[in-house]
Short mmCIF file of N, CA and C in Angstrom, two decimals:
data_model
loop_
_atom_site.label_atom_id
_atom_site.label_comp_id
_atom_site.label_asym_id
_atom_site.label_seq_id
_atom_site.Cartn_x
_atom_site.Cartn_y
_atom_site.Cartn_z
N MET A 1 19.81 20.41 -17.78
CA MET A 1 19.46 19.01 -17.63
C MET A 1 20.05 18.53 -16.31
N HIS A 2 19.26 17.82 -15.54
CA HIS A 2 19.69 17.24 -14.27
C HIS A 2 19.72 15.73 -14.41
N ILE A 3 20.66 15.10 -13.73
CA ILE A 3 20.79 13.65 -13.81
C ILE A 3 20.68 13.07 -12.40
N ILE A 4 19.84 12.05 -12.25
CA ILE A 4 19.73 11.31 -10.98
C ILE A 4 20.81 10.25 -10.99
N LYS A 5 21.84 10.44 -10.18
CA LYS A 5 22.97 9.52 -10.17
C LYS A 5 22.78 8.38 -9.20
N SER A 6 21.97 8.57 -8.18
CA SER A 6 21.79 7.54 -7.16
C SER A 6 20.45 7.75 -6.47
N VAL A 7 19.88 6.66 -6.02
CA VAL A 7 18.63 6.73 -5.26
C VAL A 7 18.84 6.01 -3.93
N GLY A 8 18.10 6.42 -2.92
CA GLY A 8 18.18 5.76 -1.62
C GLY A 8 17.48 4.42 -1.68
N VAL A 9 18.23 3.36 -1.45
CA VAL A 9 17.69 2.01 -1.59
C VAL A 9 16.55 1.79 -0.60
N LEU A 10 16.75 2.16 0.64
CA LEU A 10 15.72 1.92 1.66
C LEU A 10 14.49 2.79 1.41
N SER A 11 14.69 4.02 0.93
CA SER A 11 13.52 4.88 0.68
C SER A 11 12.68 4.35 -0.48
N VAL A 12 13.34 3.87 -1.54
CA VAL A 12 12.60 3.28 -2.66
C VAL A 12 11.89 2.01 -2.20
N ALA A 13 12.57 1.19 -1.41
CA ALA A 13 11.97 -0.06 -0.93
C ALA A 13 10.75 0.22 -0.06
N LYS A 14 10.83 1.23 0.82
CA LYS A 14 9.68 1.54 1.69
C LYS A 14 8.49 2.03 0.87
N ILE A 15 8.74 2.91 -0.08
CA ILE A 15 7.65 3.44 -0.90
C ILE A 15 7.00 2.33 -1.72
N LEU A 16 7.81 1.50 -2.37
CA LEU A 16 7.22 0.43 -3.18
C LEU A 16 6.54 -0.62 -2.31
N GLY A 17 7.05 -0.85 -1.10
CA GLY A 17 6.37 -1.77 -0.18
C GLY A 17 4.98 -1.26 0.16
N LEU A 18 4.87 0.04 0.43
CA LEU A 18 3.56 0.62 0.74
C LEU A 18 2.63 0.62 -0.47
N VAL A 19 3.17 0.94 -1.64
CA VAL A 19 2.34 0.96 -2.85
C VAL A 19 1.82 -0.44 -3.16
N TYR A 20 2.69 -1.44 -3.09
CA TYR A 20 2.25 -2.82 -3.37
C TYR A 20 1.31 -3.33 -2.28
N GLY A 21 1.52 -2.91 -1.04
CA GLY A 21 0.59 -3.28 0.03
C GLY A 21 -0.80 -2.74 -0.23
N CYS A 22 -0.88 -1.50 -0.71
CA CYS A 22 -2.19 -0.92 -1.07
C CYS A 22 -2.82 -1.65 -2.24
N MET A 23 -1.99 -2.08 -3.19
CA MET A 23 -2.53 -2.87 -4.30
C MET A 23 -3.08 -4.19 -3.79
N GLY A 24 -2.43 -4.77 -2.80
CA GLY A 24 -2.93 -6.00 -2.20
C GLY A 24 -4.28 -5.78 -1.53
N LEU A 25 -4.45 -4.61 -0.91
CA LEU A 25 -5.76 -4.29 -0.32
C LEU A 25 -6.83 -4.16 -1.39
N LEU A 26 -6.45 -3.65 -2.56
CA LEU A 26 -7.43 -3.53 -3.65
C LEU A 26 -7.85 -4.90 -4.19
N PHE A 27 -6.90 -5.85 -4.22
CA PHE A 27 -7.21 -7.17 -4.77
C PHE A 27 -7.83 -8.11 -3.76
N ALA A 28 -7.74 -7.83 -2.48
CA ALA A 28 -8.25 -8.72 -1.44
C ALA A 28 -9.75 -9.03 -1.59
N PRO A 29 -10.62 -8.04 -1.89
CA PRO A 29 -12.05 -8.37 -2.04
C PRO A 29 -12.32 -9.39 -3.14
N PHE A 30 -11.52 -9.37 -4.20
CA PHE A 30 -11.71 -10.34 -5.28
C PHE A 30 -11.40 -11.76 -4.79
N PHE A 31 -10.37 -11.90 -3.97
CA PHE A 31 -10.05 -13.22 -3.44
C PHE A 31 -11.14 -13.69 -2.47
N LEU A 32 -11.70 -12.76 -1.71
CA LEU A 32 -12.83 -13.13 -0.85
C LEU A 32 -14.01 -13.62 -1.69
N LEU A 33 -14.29 -12.90 -2.77
CA LEU A 33 -15.40 -13.26 -3.64
C LEU A 33 -15.15 -14.62 -4.31
N PHE A 34 -13.94 -14.82 -4.81
CA PHE A 34 -13.63 -16.10 -5.46
C PHE A 34 -13.65 -17.25 -4.47
N GLY A 35 -13.20 -17.02 -3.26
CA GLY A 35 -13.27 -18.05 -2.23
C GLY A 35 -14.70 -18.40 -1.88
N LEU A 36 -15.56 -17.39 -1.81
CA LEU A 36 -16.97 -17.62 -1.53
C LEU A 36 -17.62 -18.41 -2.66
N ILE A 37 -17.34 -18.01 -3.88
CA ILE A 37 -17.90 -18.72 -5.04
C ILE A 37 -17.38 -20.16 -5.08
N GLY A 38 -16.09 -20.33 -4.76
CA GLY A 38 -15.51 -21.68 -4.77
C GLY A 38 -16.11 -22.58 -3.72
N SER A 39 -16.44 -22.02 -2.56
CA SER A 39 -17.00 -22.87 -1.50
C SER A 39 -18.47 -23.21 -1.79
N VAL A 40 -19.17 -22.31 -2.45
CA VAL A 40 -20.58 -22.57 -2.77
C VAL A 40 -20.72 -23.47 -3.99
N ALA A 41 -19.89 -23.25 -5.01
CA ALA A 41 -20.03 -23.98 -6.26
C ALA A 41 -19.28 -25.30 -6.27
N GLY A 42 -18.49 -25.56 -5.24
CA GLY A 42 -17.71 -26.80 -5.22
C GLY A 42 -18.60 -28.03 -5.18
N GLN A 43 -18.11 -29.11 -5.76
CA GLN A 43 -18.92 -30.32 -5.81
C GLN A 43 -19.01 -30.99 -4.45
N GLY A 44 -17.93 -30.96 -3.69
CA GLY A 44 -17.96 -31.61 -2.38
C GLY A 44 -18.42 -30.66 -1.29
N LYS A 45 -18.74 -29.46 -1.63
CA LYS A 45 -19.14 -28.43 -0.66
C LYS A 45 -18.12 -28.32 0.47
N SER A 46 -16.86 -28.27 0.10
CA SER A 46 -15.77 -28.20 1.08
C SER A 46 -15.67 -26.78 1.64
N PRO A 47 -15.66 -26.65 2.96
CA PRO A 47 -15.53 -25.32 3.55
C PRO A 47 -14.12 -24.76 3.41
N PHE A 48 -13.16 -25.60 3.03
CA PHE A 48 -11.78 -25.14 2.93
C PHE A 48 -11.58 -24.15 1.78
N ALA A 49 -12.41 -24.22 0.76
CA ALA A 49 -12.29 -23.28 -0.35
C ALA A 49 -12.56 -21.86 0.14
N GLY A 50 -13.58 -21.69 0.94
CA GLY A 50 -13.90 -20.37 1.48
C GLY A 50 -12.85 -19.90 2.46
N ILE A 51 -12.36 -20.82 3.29
CA ILE A 51 -11.33 -20.46 4.26
C ILE A 51 -10.04 -20.07 3.54
N PHE A 52 -9.72 -20.80 2.48
CA PHE A 52 -8.53 -20.49 1.69
C PHE A 52 -8.61 -19.09 1.08
N GLY A 53 -9.79 -18.72 0.58
CA GLY A 53 -9.99 -17.38 0.02
C GLY A 53 -9.84 -16.30 1.07
N VAL A 54 -10.37 -16.54 2.27
CA VAL A 54 -10.26 -15.55 3.35
C VAL A 54 -8.81 -15.41 3.79
N VAL A 55 -8.10 -16.52 3.93
CA VAL A 55 -6.69 -16.47 4.33
C VAL A 55 -5.87 -15.72 3.28
N LEU A 56 -6.11 -16.00 2.01
CA LEU A 56 -5.39 -15.28 0.96
C LEU A 56 -5.73 -13.79 0.97
N ALA A 57 -6.98 -13.44 1.21
CA ALA A 57 -7.37 -12.04 1.24
C ALA A 57 -6.69 -11.31 2.40
N ILE A 58 -6.51 -11.99 3.53
CA ILE A 58 -5.84 -11.37 4.67
C ILE A 58 -4.34 -11.25 4.41
N LEU A 59 -3.75 -12.28 3.84
CA LEU A 59 -2.31 -12.29 3.62
C LEU A 59 -1.88 -11.48 2.40
N MET A 60 -2.79 -11.23 1.48
CA MET A 60 -2.42 -10.56 0.24
C MET A 60 -1.75 -9.21 0.45
N PRO A 61 -2.28 -8.27 1.26
CA PRO A 61 -1.58 -6.99 1.44
C PRO A 61 -0.19 -7.17 2.05
N VAL A 62 -0.06 -8.11 2.97
CA VAL A 62 1.24 -8.34 3.60
C VAL A 62 2.23 -8.92 2.60
N LEU A 63 1.79 -9.92 1.84
CA LEU A 63 2.68 -10.54 0.85
C LEU A 63 3.04 -9.56 -0.27
N TYR A 64 2.06 -8.83 -0.76
CA TYR A 64 2.34 -7.84 -1.80
C TYR A 64 3.28 -6.77 -1.27
N GLY A 65 3.07 -6.31 -0.04
CA GLY A 65 3.96 -5.30 0.54
C GLY A 65 5.38 -5.81 0.67
N ALA A 66 5.53 -7.05 1.13
CA ALA A 66 6.87 -7.64 1.26
C ALA A 66 7.54 -7.79 -0.10
N MET A 67 6.78 -8.25 -1.10
CA MET A 67 7.34 -8.38 -2.44
C MET A 67 7.72 -7.01 -3.01
N GLY A 68 6.90 -6.00 -2.76
CA GLY A 68 7.22 -4.66 -3.23
C GLY A 68 8.47 -4.11 -2.57
N PHE A 69 8.62 -4.37 -1.26
CA PHE A 69 9.80 -3.91 -0.54
C PHE A 69 11.06 -4.55 -1.11
N VAL A 70 11.03 -5.87 -1.28
CA VAL A 70 12.21 -6.59 -1.79
C VAL A 70 12.51 -6.17 -3.23
N SER A 71 11.49 -6.14 -4.08
CA SER A 71 11.74 -5.77 -5.48
C SER A 71 12.16 -4.30 -5.59
N GLY A 72 11.66 -3.43 -4.72
CA GLY A 72 12.10 -2.04 -4.72
C GLY A 72 13.55 -1.91 -4.32
N ALA A 73 13.97 -2.67 -3.32
CA ALA A 73 15.37 -2.63 -2.89
C ALA A 73 16.29 -3.16 -3.99
N ILE A 74 15.90 -4.27 -4.60
CA ILE A 74 16.72 -4.83 -5.68
C ILE A 74 16.77 -3.87 -6.86
N GLY A 75 15.63 -3.30 -7.20
CA GLY A 75 15.59 -2.35 -8.32
C GLY A 75 16.43 -1.11 -8.05
N ALA A 76 16.38 -0.59 -6.84
CA ALA A 76 17.19 0.59 -6.50
C ALA A 76 18.68 0.26 -6.52
N LEU A 77 19.04 -0.93 -6.01
CA LEU A 77 20.45 -1.34 -6.06
C LEU A 77 20.94 -1.47 -7.51
N LEU A 78 20.12 -2.09 -8.35
CA LEU A 78 20.50 -2.23 -9.76
C LEU A 78 20.58 -0.86 -10.44
N TYR A 79 19.66 0.04 -10.12
CA TYR A 79 19.72 1.38 -10.71
C TYR A 79 21.01 2.07 -10.34
N ASN A 80 21.36 2.02 -9.05
CA ASN A 80 22.60 2.66 -8.61
C ASN A 80 23.81 2.05 -9.30
N LEU A 81 23.81 0.74 -9.49
CA LEU A 81 24.91 0.06 -10.16
C LEU A 81 25.01 0.49 -11.62
N PHE A 82 23.91 0.47 -12.32
CA PHE A 82 23.92 0.83 -13.74
C PHE A 82 24.13 2.32 -13.96
N ALA A 83 23.63 3.14 -13.06
CA ALA A 83 23.78 4.59 -13.23
C ALA A 83 25.24 5.01 -13.13
N ARG A 84 26.05 4.27 -12.38
CA ARG A 84 27.47 4.58 -12.30
C ARG A 84 28.17 4.38 -13.64
N SER A 85 27.77 3.35 -14.37
CA SER A 85 28.49 3.03 -15.60
C SER A 85 27.90 3.70 -16.84
N VAL A 86 26.60 3.85 -16.92
CA VAL A 86 26.00 4.42 -18.13
C VAL A 86 25.32 5.77 -17.88
N GLY A 87 25.33 6.25 -16.67
CA GLY A 87 24.66 7.51 -16.36
C GLY A 87 23.28 7.22 -15.81
N GLY A 88 22.63 8.24 -15.30
CA GLY A 88 21.32 8.06 -14.71
C GLY A 88 20.22 8.62 -15.59
N PHE A 89 19.02 8.72 -15.00
CA PHE A 89 17.90 9.33 -15.70
C PHE A 89 18.20 10.81 -15.91
N GLU A 90 17.92 11.30 -17.09
CA GLU A 90 18.07 12.72 -17.34
C GLU A 90 16.70 13.37 -17.15
N LEU A 91 16.69 14.42 -16.38
CA LEU A 91 15.45 15.15 -16.12
C LEU A 91 15.61 16.58 -16.57
N GLU A 92 14.59 17.09 -17.21
CA GLU A 92 14.55 18.52 -17.53
C GLU A 92 13.57 19.15 -16.57
N ILE A 93 14.07 20.06 -15.78
CA ILE A 93 13.26 20.68 -14.74
C ILE A 93 13.03 22.14 -15.09
N GLU A 94 11.78 22.53 -15.04
CA GLU A 94 11.42 23.93 -15.28
C GLU A 94 11.19 24.60 -13.93
N VAL A 95 11.94 25.67 -13.72
CA VAL A 95 11.80 26.41 -12.47
C VAL A 95 10.85 27.56 -12.73
N ARG A 96 9.78 27.56 -11.99
CA ARG A 96 8.79 28.63 -12.12
C ARG A 96 8.93 29.59 -10.95
N PRO A 97 8.80 30.86 -11.22
CA PRO A 97 8.90 31.81 -10.10
C PRO A 97 7.70 31.63 -9.16
N GLN A 98 8.00 31.69 -7.88
CA GLN A 98 6.93 31.54 -6.91
C GLN A 98 6.24 32.89 -6.73
N THR A 99 4.96 32.83 -6.70
CA THR A 99 4.20 34.03 -6.38
C THR A 99 3.61 33.82 -5.00
N LEU A 100 3.94 34.72 -4.15
CA LEU A 100 3.45 34.62 -2.79
C LEU A 100 2.09 35.29 -2.68
N THR A 101 1.14 34.53 -2.29
CA THR A 101 -0.19 35.09 -2.06
C THR A 101 -0.58 34.76 -0.64
N ALA A 102 -1.05 35.75 0.04
CA ALA A 102 -1.47 35.56 1.42
C ALA A 102 -2.98 35.42 1.46
N PRO A 103 -3.49 34.63 2.38
CA PRO A 103 -4.94 34.46 2.49
C PRO A 103 -5.62 35.68 3.10
N TYR A 104 -4.85 36.66 3.47
CA TYR A 104 -5.37 37.88 4.10
C TYR A 104 -4.52 39.05 3.58
N PRO A 105 -5.04 40.26 3.65
CA PRO A 105 -4.26 41.40 3.15
C PRO A 105 -3.02 41.64 4.02
N ILE A 106 -1.92 41.91 3.35
CA ILE A 106 -0.69 42.19 4.07
C ILE A 106 -0.63 43.68 4.38
N VAL A 107 -0.55 43.99 5.65
CA VAL A 107 -0.48 45.38 6.09
C VAL A 107 0.95 45.63 6.55
N PRO A 108 1.62 46.63 5.95
CA PRO A 108 3.00 46.87 6.37
C PRO A 108 3.07 47.34 7.81
N LEU A 109 4.11 46.93 8.49
CA LEU A 109 4.31 47.35 9.87
C LEU A 109 4.76 48.80 9.88
N THR A 110 4.26 49.54 10.83
CA THR A 110 4.72 50.93 11.00
C THR A 110 5.58 50.98 12.25
N SER A 111 6.59 51.77 12.16
CA SER A 111 7.47 51.88 13.33
C SER A 111 6.83 52.83 14.33
N PRO A 112 7.02 52.58 15.61
CA PRO A 112 6.41 53.45 16.62
C PRO A 112 7.05 54.84 16.59
N ALA A 113 6.27 55.82 16.96
CA ALA A 113 6.77 57.19 16.98
C ALA A 113 7.85 57.31 18.07
N PRO A 114 8.93 58.06 17.77
CA PRO A 114 9.97 58.18 18.77
C PRO A 114 9.47 58.99 19.98
N ASN A 115 9.91 58.55 21.16
CA ASN A 115 9.52 59.24 22.39
C ASN A 115 10.32 60.52 22.52
N SER A 116 9.64 61.62 22.80
CA SER A 116 10.34 62.89 22.92
C SER A 116 10.58 63.24 24.36
#
């Protein structure tokens, strides 16, 4: 059994920032669509509804990424704090033997004949 006693705060924050930023990219088209629907269906036909949707769609990946970075850093700090007092995650790791396969046949090297 292996135990993770500590995690790199900055590495966790960077990864979660990127993951949340990608999630923001996934949600951005929905905000564009809702902004378009809001500007068309609005009673006053205000163009600000559409502009608001576009601005949110542009800012969403940045805001999600920033929130992911901050929450990842806080989460990693809390994990390190709690892991000191109660232990860390226990992992069971299975080590499998590596089989080396070459994409081409392996031909053994022959030593040159000695010069007489």
